[in-house]
Short mmCIF file of C-alpha atoms in Angstrom, two decimals:
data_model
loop_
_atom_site.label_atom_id
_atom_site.label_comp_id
_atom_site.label_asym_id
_atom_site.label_seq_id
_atom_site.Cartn_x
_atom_site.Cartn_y
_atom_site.Cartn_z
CA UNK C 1 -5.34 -27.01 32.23
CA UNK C 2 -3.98 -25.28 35.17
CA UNK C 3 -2.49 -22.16 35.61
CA UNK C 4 -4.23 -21.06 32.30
CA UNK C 5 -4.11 -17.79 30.15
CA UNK C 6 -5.34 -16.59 27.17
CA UNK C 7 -3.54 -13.90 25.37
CA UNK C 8 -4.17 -11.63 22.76
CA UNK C 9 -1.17 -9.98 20.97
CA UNK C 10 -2.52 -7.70 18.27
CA UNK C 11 -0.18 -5.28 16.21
CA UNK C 12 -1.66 -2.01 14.22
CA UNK C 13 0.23 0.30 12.26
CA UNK C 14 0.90 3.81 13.99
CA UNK C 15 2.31 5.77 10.69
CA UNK C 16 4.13 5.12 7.65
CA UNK C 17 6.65 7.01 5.46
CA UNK C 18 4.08 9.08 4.03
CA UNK C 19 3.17 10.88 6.95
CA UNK C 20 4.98 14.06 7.79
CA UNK C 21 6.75 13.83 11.15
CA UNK C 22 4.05 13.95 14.33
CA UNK C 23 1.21 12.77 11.97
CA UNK C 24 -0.18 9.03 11.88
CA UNK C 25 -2.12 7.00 9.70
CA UNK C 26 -5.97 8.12 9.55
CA UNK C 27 -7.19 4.46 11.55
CA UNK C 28 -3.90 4.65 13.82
CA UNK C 29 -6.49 4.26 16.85
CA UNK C 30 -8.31 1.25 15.18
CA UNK C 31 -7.29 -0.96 17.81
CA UNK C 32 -7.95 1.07 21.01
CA UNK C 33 -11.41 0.99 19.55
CA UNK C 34 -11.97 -2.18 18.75
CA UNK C 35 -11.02 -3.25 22.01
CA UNK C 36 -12.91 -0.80 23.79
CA UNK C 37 -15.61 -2.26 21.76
CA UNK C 38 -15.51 -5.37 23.20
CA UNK C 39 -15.74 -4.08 26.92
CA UNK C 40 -18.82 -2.75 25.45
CA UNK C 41 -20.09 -6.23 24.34
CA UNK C 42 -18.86 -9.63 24.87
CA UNK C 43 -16.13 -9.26 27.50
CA UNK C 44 -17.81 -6.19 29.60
CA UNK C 45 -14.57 -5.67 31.87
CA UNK C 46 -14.99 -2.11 33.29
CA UNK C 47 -11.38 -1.50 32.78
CA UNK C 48 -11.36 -2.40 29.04
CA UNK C 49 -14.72 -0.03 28.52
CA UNK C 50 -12.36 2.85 30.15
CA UNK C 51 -9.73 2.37 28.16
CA UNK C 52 -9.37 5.99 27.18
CA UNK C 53 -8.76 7.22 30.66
CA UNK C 54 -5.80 4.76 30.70
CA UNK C 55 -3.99 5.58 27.43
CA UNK C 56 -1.99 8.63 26.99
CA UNK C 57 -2.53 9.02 23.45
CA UNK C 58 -6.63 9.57 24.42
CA UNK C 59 -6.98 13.12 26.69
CA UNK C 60 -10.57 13.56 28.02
CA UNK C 61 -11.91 10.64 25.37
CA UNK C 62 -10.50 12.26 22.52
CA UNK C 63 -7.54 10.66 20.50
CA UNK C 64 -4.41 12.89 20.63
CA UNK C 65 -1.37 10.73 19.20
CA UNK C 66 0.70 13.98 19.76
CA UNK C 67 0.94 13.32 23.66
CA UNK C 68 3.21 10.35 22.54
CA UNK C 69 5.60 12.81 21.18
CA UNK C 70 8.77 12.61 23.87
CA UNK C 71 7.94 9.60 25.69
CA UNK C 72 10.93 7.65 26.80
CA UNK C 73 9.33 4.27 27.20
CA UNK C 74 7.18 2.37 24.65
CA UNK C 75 4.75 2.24 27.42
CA UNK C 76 1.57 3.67 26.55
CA UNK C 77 0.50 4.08 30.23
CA UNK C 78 1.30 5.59 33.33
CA UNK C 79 1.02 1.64 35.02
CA UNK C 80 2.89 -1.07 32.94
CA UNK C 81 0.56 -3.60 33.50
CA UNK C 82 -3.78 -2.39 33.89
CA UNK C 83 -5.73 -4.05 35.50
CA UNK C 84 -8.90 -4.00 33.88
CA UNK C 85 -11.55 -5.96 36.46
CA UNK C 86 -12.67 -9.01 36.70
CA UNK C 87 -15.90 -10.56 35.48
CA UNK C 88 -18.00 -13.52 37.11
CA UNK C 89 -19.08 -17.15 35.54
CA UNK C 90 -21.71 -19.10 36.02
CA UNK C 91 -19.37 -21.77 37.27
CA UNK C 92 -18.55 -19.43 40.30
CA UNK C 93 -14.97 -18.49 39.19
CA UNK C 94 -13.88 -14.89 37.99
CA UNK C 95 -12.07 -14.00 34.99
CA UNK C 96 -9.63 -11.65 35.95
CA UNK C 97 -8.08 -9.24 32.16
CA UNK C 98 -5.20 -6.80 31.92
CA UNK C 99 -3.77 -5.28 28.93
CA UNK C 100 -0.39 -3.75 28.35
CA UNK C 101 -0.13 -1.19 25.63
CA UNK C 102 2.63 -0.09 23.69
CA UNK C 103 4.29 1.68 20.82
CA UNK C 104 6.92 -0.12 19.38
CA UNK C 105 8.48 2.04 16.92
CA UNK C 106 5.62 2.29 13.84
CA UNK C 107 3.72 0.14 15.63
CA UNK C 108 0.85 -0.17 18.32
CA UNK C 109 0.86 -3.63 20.28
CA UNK C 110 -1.54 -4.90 22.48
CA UNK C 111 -1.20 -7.52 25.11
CA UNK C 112 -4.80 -8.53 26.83
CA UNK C 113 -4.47 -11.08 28.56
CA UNK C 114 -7.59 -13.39 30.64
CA UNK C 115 -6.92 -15.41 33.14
CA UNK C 116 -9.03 -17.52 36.00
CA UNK C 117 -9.38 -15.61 39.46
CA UNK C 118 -6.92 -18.74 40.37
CA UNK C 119 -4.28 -20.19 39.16
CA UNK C 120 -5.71 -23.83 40.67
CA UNK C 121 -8.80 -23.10 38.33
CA UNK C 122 -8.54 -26.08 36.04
CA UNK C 123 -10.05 -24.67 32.10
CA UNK C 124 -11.44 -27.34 29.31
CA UNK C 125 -13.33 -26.86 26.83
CA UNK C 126 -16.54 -25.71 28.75
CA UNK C 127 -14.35 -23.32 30.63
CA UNK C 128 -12.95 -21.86 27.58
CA UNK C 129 -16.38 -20.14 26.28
CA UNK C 130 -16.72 -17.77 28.96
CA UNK C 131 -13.15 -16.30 27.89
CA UNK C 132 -15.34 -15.48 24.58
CA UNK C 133 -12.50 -16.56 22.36
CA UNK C 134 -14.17 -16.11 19.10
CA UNK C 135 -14.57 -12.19 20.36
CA UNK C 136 -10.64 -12.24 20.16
CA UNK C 137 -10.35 -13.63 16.12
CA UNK C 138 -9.35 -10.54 13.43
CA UNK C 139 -13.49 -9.88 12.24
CA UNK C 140 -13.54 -8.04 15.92
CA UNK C 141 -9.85 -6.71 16.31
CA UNK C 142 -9.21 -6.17 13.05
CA UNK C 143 -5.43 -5.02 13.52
CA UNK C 144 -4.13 -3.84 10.63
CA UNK C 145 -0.68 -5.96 11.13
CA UNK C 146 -2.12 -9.15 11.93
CA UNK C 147 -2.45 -10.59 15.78
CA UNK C 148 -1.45 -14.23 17.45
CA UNK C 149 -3.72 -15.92 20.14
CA UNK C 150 -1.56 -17.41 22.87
CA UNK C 151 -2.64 -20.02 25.25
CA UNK C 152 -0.61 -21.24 28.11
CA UNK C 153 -1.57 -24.17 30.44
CA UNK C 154 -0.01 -26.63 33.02
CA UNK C 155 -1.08 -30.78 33.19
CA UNK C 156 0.08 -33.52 34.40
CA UNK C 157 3.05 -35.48 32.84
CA UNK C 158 0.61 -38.43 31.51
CA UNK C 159 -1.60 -36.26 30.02
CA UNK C 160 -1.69 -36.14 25.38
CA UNK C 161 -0.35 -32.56 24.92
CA UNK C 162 -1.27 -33.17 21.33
CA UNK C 163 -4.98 -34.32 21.82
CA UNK C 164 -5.27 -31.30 23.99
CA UNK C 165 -3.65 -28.57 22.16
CA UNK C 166 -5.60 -30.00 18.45
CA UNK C 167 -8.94 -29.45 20.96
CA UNK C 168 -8.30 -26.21 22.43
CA UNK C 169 -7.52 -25.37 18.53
CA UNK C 170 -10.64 -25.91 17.22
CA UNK C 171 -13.07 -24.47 19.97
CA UNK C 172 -11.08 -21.39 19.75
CA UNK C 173 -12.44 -20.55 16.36
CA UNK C 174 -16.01 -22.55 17.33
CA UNK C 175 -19.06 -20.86 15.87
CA UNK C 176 -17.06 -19.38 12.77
CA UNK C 177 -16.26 -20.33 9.25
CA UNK C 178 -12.50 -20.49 10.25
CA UNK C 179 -10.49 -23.10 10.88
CA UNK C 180 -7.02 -23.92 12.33
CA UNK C 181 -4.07 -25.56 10.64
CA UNK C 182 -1.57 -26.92 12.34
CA UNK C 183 1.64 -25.15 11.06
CA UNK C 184 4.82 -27.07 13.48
CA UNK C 185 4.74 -28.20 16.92
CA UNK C 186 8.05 -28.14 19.16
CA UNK C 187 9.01 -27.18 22.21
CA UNK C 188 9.49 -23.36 24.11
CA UNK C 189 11.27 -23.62 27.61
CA UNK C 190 10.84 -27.18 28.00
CA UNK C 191 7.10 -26.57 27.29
CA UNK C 192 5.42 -28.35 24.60
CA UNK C 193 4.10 -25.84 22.09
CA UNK C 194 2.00 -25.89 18.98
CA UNK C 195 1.35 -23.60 16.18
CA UNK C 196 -1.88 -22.96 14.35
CA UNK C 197 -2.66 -20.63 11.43
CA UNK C 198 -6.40 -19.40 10.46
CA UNK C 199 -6.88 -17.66 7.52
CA UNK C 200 -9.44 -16.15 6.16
CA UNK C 201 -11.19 -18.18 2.41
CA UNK C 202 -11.80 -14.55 1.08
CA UNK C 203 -8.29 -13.09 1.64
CA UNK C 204 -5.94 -16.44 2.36
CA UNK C 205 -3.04 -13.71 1.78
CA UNK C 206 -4.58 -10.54 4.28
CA UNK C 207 -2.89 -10.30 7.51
CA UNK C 208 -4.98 -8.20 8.49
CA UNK C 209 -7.47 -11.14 8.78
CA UNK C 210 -5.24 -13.77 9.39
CA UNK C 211 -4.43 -15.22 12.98
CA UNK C 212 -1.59 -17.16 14.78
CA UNK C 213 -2.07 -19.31 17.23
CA UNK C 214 -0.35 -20.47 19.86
CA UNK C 215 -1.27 -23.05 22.48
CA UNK C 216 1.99 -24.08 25.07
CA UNK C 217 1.46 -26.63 27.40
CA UNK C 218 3.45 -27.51 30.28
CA UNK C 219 3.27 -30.91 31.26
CA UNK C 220 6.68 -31.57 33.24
CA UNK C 221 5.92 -29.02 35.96
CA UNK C 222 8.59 -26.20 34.82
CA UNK C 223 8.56 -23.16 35.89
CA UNK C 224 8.27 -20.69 33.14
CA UNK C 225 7.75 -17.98 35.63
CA UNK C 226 11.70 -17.91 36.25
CA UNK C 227 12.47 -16.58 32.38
CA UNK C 228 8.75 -14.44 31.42
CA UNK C 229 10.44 -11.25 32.71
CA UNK C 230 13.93 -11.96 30.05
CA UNK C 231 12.30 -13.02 27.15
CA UNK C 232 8.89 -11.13 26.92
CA UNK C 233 9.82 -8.31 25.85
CA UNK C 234 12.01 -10.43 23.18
CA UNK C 235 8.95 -11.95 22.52
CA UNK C 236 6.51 -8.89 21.74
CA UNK C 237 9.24 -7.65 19.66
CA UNK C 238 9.71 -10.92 18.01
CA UNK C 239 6.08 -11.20 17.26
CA UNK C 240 5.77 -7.91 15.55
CA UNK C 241 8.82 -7.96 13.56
CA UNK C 242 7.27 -11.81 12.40
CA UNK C 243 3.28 -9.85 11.77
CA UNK C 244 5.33 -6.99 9.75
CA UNK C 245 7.49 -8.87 7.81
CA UNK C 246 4.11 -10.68 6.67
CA UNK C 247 2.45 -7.65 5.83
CA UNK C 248 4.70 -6.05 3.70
CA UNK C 249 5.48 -8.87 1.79
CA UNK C 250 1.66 -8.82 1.15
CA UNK C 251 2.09 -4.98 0.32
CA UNK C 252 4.53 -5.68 -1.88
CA UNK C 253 3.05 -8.30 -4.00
CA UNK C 254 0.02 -5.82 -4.01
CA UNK C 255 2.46 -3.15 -5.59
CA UNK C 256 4.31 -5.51 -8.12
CA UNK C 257 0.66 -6.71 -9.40
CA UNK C 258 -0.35 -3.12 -9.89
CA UNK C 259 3.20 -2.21 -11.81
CA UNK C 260 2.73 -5.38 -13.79
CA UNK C 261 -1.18 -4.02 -14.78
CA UNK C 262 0.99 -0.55 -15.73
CA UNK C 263 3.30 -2.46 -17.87
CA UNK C 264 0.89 -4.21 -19.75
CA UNK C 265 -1.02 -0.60 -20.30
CA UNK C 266 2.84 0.75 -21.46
CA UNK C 267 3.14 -2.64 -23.98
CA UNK C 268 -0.08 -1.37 -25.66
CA UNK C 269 0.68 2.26 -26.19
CA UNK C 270 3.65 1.24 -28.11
CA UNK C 271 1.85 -0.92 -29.95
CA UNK C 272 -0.62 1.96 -30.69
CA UNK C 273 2.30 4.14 -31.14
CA UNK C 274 4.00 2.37 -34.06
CA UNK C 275 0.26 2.05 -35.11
CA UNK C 276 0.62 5.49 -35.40
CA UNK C 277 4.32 6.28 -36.86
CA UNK C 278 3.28 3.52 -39.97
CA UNK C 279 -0.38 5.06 -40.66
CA UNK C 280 0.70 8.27 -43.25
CA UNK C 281 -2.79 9.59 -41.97
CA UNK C 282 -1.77 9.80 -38.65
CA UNK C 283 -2.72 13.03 -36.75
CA UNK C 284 -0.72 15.31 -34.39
CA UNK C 285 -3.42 15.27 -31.74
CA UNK C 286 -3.21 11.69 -31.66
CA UNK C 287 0.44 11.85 -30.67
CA UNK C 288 -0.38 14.69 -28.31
CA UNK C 289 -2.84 12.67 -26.96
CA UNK C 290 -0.51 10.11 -26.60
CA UNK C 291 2.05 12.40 -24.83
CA UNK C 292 -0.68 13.77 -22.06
CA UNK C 293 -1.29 9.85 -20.58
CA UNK C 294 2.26 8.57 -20.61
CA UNK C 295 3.78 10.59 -17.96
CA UNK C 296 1.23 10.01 -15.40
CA UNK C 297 1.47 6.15 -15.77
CA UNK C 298 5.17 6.85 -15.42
CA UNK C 299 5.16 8.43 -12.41
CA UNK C 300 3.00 5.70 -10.87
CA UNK C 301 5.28 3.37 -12.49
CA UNK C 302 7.55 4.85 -10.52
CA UNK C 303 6.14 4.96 -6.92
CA UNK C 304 5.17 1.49 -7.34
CA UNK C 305 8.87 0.68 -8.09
CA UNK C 306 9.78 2.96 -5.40
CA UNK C 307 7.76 1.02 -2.92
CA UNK C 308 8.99 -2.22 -3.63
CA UNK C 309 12.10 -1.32 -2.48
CA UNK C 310 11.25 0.62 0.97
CA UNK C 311 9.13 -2.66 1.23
CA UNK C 312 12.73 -4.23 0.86
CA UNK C 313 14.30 -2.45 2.78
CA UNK C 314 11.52 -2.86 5.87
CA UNK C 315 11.61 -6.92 5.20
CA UNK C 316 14.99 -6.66 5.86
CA UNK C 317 15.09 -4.33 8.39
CA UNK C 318 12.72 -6.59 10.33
CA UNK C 319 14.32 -10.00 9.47
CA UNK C 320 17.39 -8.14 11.27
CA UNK C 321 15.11 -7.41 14.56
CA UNK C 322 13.63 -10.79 14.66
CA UNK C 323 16.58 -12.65 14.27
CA UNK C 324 18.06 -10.63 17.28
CA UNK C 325 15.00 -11.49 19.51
CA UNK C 326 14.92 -14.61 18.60
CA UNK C 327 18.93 -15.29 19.31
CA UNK C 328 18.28 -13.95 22.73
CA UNK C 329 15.36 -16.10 23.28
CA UNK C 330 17.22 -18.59 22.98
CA UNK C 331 20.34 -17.91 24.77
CA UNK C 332 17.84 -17.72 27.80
CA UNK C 333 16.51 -20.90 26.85
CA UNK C 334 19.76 -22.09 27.11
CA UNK C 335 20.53 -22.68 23.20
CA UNK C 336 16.38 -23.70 22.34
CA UNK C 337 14.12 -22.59 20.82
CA UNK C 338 11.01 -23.50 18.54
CA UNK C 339 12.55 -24.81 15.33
CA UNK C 340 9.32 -23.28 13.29
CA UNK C 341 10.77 -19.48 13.99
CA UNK C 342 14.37 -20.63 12.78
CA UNK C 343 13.15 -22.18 9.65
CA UNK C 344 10.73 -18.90 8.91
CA UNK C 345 13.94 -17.30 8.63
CA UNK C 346 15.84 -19.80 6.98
CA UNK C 347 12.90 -20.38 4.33
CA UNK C 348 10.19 -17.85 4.15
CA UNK C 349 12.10 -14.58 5.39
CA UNK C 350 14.40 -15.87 2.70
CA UNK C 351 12.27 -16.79 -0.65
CA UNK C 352 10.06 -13.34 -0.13
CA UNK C 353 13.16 -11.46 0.42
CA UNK C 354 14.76 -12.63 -2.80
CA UNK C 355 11.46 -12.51 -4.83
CA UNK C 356 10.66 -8.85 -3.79
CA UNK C 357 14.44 -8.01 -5.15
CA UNK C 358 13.30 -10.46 -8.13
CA UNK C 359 10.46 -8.18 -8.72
CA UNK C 360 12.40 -4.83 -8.64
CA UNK C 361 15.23 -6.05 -11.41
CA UNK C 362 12.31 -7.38 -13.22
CA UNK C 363 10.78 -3.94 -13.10
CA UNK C 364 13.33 -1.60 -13.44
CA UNK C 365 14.15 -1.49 -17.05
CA UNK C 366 10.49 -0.52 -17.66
CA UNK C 367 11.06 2.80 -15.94
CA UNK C 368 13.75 3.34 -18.70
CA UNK C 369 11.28 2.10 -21.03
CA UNK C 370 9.01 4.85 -19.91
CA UNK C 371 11.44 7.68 -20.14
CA UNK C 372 12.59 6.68 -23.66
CA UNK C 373 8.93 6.06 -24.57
CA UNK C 374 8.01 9.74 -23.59
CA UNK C 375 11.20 11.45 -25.12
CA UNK C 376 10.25 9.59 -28.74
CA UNK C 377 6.34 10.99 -28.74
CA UNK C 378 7.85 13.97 -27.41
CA UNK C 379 10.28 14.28 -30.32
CA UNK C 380 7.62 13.55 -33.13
CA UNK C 381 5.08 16.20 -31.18
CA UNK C 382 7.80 18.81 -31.64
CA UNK C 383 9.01 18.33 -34.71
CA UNK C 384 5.15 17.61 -36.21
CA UNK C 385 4.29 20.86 -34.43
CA UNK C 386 7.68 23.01 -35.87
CA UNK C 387 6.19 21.77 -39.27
CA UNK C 388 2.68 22.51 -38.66
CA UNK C 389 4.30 26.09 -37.55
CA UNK C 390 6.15 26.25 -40.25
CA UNK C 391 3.50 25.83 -42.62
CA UNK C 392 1.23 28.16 -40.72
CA UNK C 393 4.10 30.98 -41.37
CA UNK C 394 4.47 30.43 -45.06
CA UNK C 395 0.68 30.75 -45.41
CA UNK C 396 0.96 33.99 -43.81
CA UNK C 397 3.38 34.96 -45.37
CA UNK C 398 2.25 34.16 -48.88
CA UNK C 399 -1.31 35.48 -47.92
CA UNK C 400 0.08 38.97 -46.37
CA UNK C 401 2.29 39.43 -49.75
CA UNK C 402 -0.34 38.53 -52.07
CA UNK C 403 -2.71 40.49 -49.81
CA UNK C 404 -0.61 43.35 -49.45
CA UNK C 405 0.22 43.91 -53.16
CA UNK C 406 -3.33 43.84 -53.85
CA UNK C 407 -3.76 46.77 -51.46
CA UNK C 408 -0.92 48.47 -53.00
CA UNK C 409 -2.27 48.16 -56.49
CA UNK C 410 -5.45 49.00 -55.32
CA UNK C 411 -4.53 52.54 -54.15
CA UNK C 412 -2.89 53.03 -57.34
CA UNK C 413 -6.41 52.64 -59.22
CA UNK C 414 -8.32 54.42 -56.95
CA UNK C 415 -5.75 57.37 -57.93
CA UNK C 416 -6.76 56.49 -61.45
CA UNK C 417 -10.58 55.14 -60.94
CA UNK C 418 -12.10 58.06 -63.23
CA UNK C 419 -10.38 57.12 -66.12
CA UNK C 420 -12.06 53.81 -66.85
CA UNK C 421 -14.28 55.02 -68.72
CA UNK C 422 -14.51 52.05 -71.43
CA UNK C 423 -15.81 48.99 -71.42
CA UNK C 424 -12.98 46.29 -70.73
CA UNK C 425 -13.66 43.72 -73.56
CA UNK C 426 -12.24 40.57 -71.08
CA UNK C 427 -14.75 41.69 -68.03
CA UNK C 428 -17.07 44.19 -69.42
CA UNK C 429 -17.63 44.07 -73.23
CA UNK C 430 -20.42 46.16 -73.32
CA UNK C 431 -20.70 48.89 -71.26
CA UNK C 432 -17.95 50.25 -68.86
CA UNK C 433 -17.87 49.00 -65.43
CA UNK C 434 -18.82 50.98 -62.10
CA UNK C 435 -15.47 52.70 -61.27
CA UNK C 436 -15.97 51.06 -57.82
CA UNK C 437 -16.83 47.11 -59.18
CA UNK C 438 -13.92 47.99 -61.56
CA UNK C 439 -11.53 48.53 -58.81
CA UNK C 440 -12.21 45.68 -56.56
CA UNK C 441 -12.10 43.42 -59.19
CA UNK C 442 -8.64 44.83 -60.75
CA UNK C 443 -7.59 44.50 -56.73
CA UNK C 444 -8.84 40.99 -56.82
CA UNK C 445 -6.91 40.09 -59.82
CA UNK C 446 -3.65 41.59 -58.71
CA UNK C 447 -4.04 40.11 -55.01
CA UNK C 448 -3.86 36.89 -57.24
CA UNK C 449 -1.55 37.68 -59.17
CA UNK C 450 0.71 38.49 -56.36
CA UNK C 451 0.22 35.44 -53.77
CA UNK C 452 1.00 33.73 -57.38
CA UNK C 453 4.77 35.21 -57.71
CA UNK C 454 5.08 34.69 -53.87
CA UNK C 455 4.31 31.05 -53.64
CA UNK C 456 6.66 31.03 -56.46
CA UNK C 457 9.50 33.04 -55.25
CA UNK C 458 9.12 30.17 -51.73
CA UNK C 459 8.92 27.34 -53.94
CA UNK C 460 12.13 28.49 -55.96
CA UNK C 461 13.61 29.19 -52.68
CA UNK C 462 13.05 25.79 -51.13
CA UNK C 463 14.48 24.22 -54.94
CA UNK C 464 17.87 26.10 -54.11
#
């Protein structure tokens, strides 16, 4: 192929809801440094390993996202377009790179492109290793969004798009446990073009480790040249919207699993609740107990509740954006466009949109659950505990009226204590008690005696 590029559009998330304004996510720089890590190793472009110097979010090699703050342009460079050197072959050609950096919105993008020193260079497959394409897969860039590969090429007219595009496919992820599907082919300005997908056998559903591929081949000598400066910015835009509506959906089936796991937990608490309520041996601190777990799982009940529908609201949000890129895309293509991006709207946009709002009415009535669950164990905690009060009082109070008449009464015989001087036939039939053992047990008998008439005097109470 003639006329050849390779381009790397990677996508990393700059901040979320959670941070407070001016703050970004803790790896917001991830993909600076990853690509400065690969001027460092297998594509040593000069440029690239000075990246810093070239960004405005990086002052004196240290990242500052705060000089961002203001900027009128999504530009995240003084020069649109760097030039980042060139680097030589063995085949006596150059490889020229240049990456554009941005910050679309919540989002970083990256465009590095590689291209032969000339555009008469013809690439195959030989060609293609010294563009170190398996140094541009998501193990190395590891963008938190996800990334596409783009490769663009001119033939001649009797040349097998298909044959070439299925080879350039699979030496793109050469030397790696990957492989490429084949998701649509179609046809982008008049250009053939074909769409790949590699995913990752660990995490299928990551995006983070996922890659789209793109390989466009001209082979009826059009001039794409006349439309790249309408419809790439379309383009980037289109691309992220597409890598974040992916993501999120994957956040949000992350989020539904975890409420799911919560529900389940809530199921068996009331199952151990009215475990509880039916066993007559059942013990306050069990319920209290009880009462100290709920709320937290509530609350993350909530946030994960909460989530799914911000991630609702950003699906659609982004749906919105991409159909307006890709509407304009193809106006300029003069009513075409690649049916594969129509029918992710049409179908997948679609079916995740509705199952995300499938999961939130699904979900909802268990954060009513929860608040009725916690009200009930907080109901039998404070009535148990009014009861234990209670109970506590009328001890006390039996206790400080049989103890208290048994004070009274003993003053009385210490007033008296020197005229017991006989034996007392019940407790002393002999000889007469000590005046002192005499009075504490005459006390003891009328402290008795008294917490006797007051438990009676409560229980007649309670009969009335």
């Amino acid at each position: 192929m003639k006329k050849f590029s390779l381009s790397l559009y990677a996508f990393h998330l700059h901040h979320t809801l959670t941070e407070l304004p001016g703050e970004v996510n803790a790896d917001a720089n991830l993909l600076w440094e990853n690509l400065i890590k690969l001027g460092e190793t297998s594509l040593p472009f000069m440029g690239l390993k000075d990246l810093r110097s070239k960004l405005i979010c990086y002052n004196n090699g240290k990242y500052e996202p705060k000089r961002e703050e203001g900027r009128q342009t999504q530009w995240l460079s003084d020069v649109e377009n760097l030039d980042l050197g060139s680097l030589p072959t063995t085949e006596g050609f150059k490889i020229n790179a240049n990456i554009q950096p941005f910050l679309i919105n919540d989002t970083y993008a990256a465009d590095f492109t590689l291209t032969p020193e000339s555009v008469n260079i013809s690439i195959d497959l030989p060609q293609l290793q010294y563009f170190k394409p398996s140094s541009l897969l998501p193990s190395n860039i590891r963008s938190s969004l996800g990334q596409t590969l783009w490769i663009y090429g001119e033939v001649d007219p009797n040349v097998d798009c298909n044959a070439i595009a299925e080879k350039f496919s699979i030496a793109l992820v050469a030397g790696t446990n990957l492989n490429a599907v084949r998701k649509s082919e179609g046809e982008f300005f008049g250009n053939a073009i074909f769409e790949y997908q590699v995913n990752d056998s660990d995490e299928p559903k990551n995006p983070a480790k996922q890659c789209q591929i793109f390989i466009e081949i001209n082979n009826g000598q059009s001039s794409i040249t006349q439309f790249s400066e309408n419809y790439y910015d379309c383009l980037l835009e289109l691309l992220c919207s597409y890598h974040k509506i992916h993501y999120v959906y994957y956040l949000a089936r992350q989020r539904y699993s975890e409420a799911r796991a919560i529900y389940g937990y809530l199921d068996n608490q009331i199952q151990e609740f009215n475990n509880l309520v039916n066993n007559s041996q059942n013990q306050l601190s069990d319920f209290k107990k009880l009462l100290s777990e709920i709320p937290q799982k509530s609350l993350d009940y909530t946030r994960c509740l909460q989530d799914l529908q911000t991630h609702h609201t950003t699906i659609t949000t982004n749906i919105t954006n991409y159909i307006t890129c890709l509407d304009k895309i193809t106006a300029i293509g003069n009513g075409n466009s690649p049916q594969s991006w129509q029918d992710f709207i049409n179908k997948d946009c679609k079916k995740w949109q509705e199952q995300v709002q499938t999961d939130i009415n699904y979900l909802t009535p268990g954060q009513e659950l929860f608040g009725q669950f916690v009200d009930t164990i907080r109901g039998i905690v404070e009535t148990e505990q009014t009861e234990s009060d209670r109970s506590l009082e009328t001890t006390v109070q039996v206790l400080g009226i049989g103890f208290g008449g048994g004070a009274i009464f003993s003053g009385v015989i210490v007033q008296h204590i020197d005229k017991i001087n006989q034996p007392i036939p019940i407790i002393s039939p002999q000889t007469p008690l000590n005046p002192f053992f005499a009075s504490l047990i005459l006390s003891i008998i009328a402290t008795i005696g008294c917490t006797f008439l007051a438990m009676l005097g409560i229980w007649i109470k309670k009969r009335k």
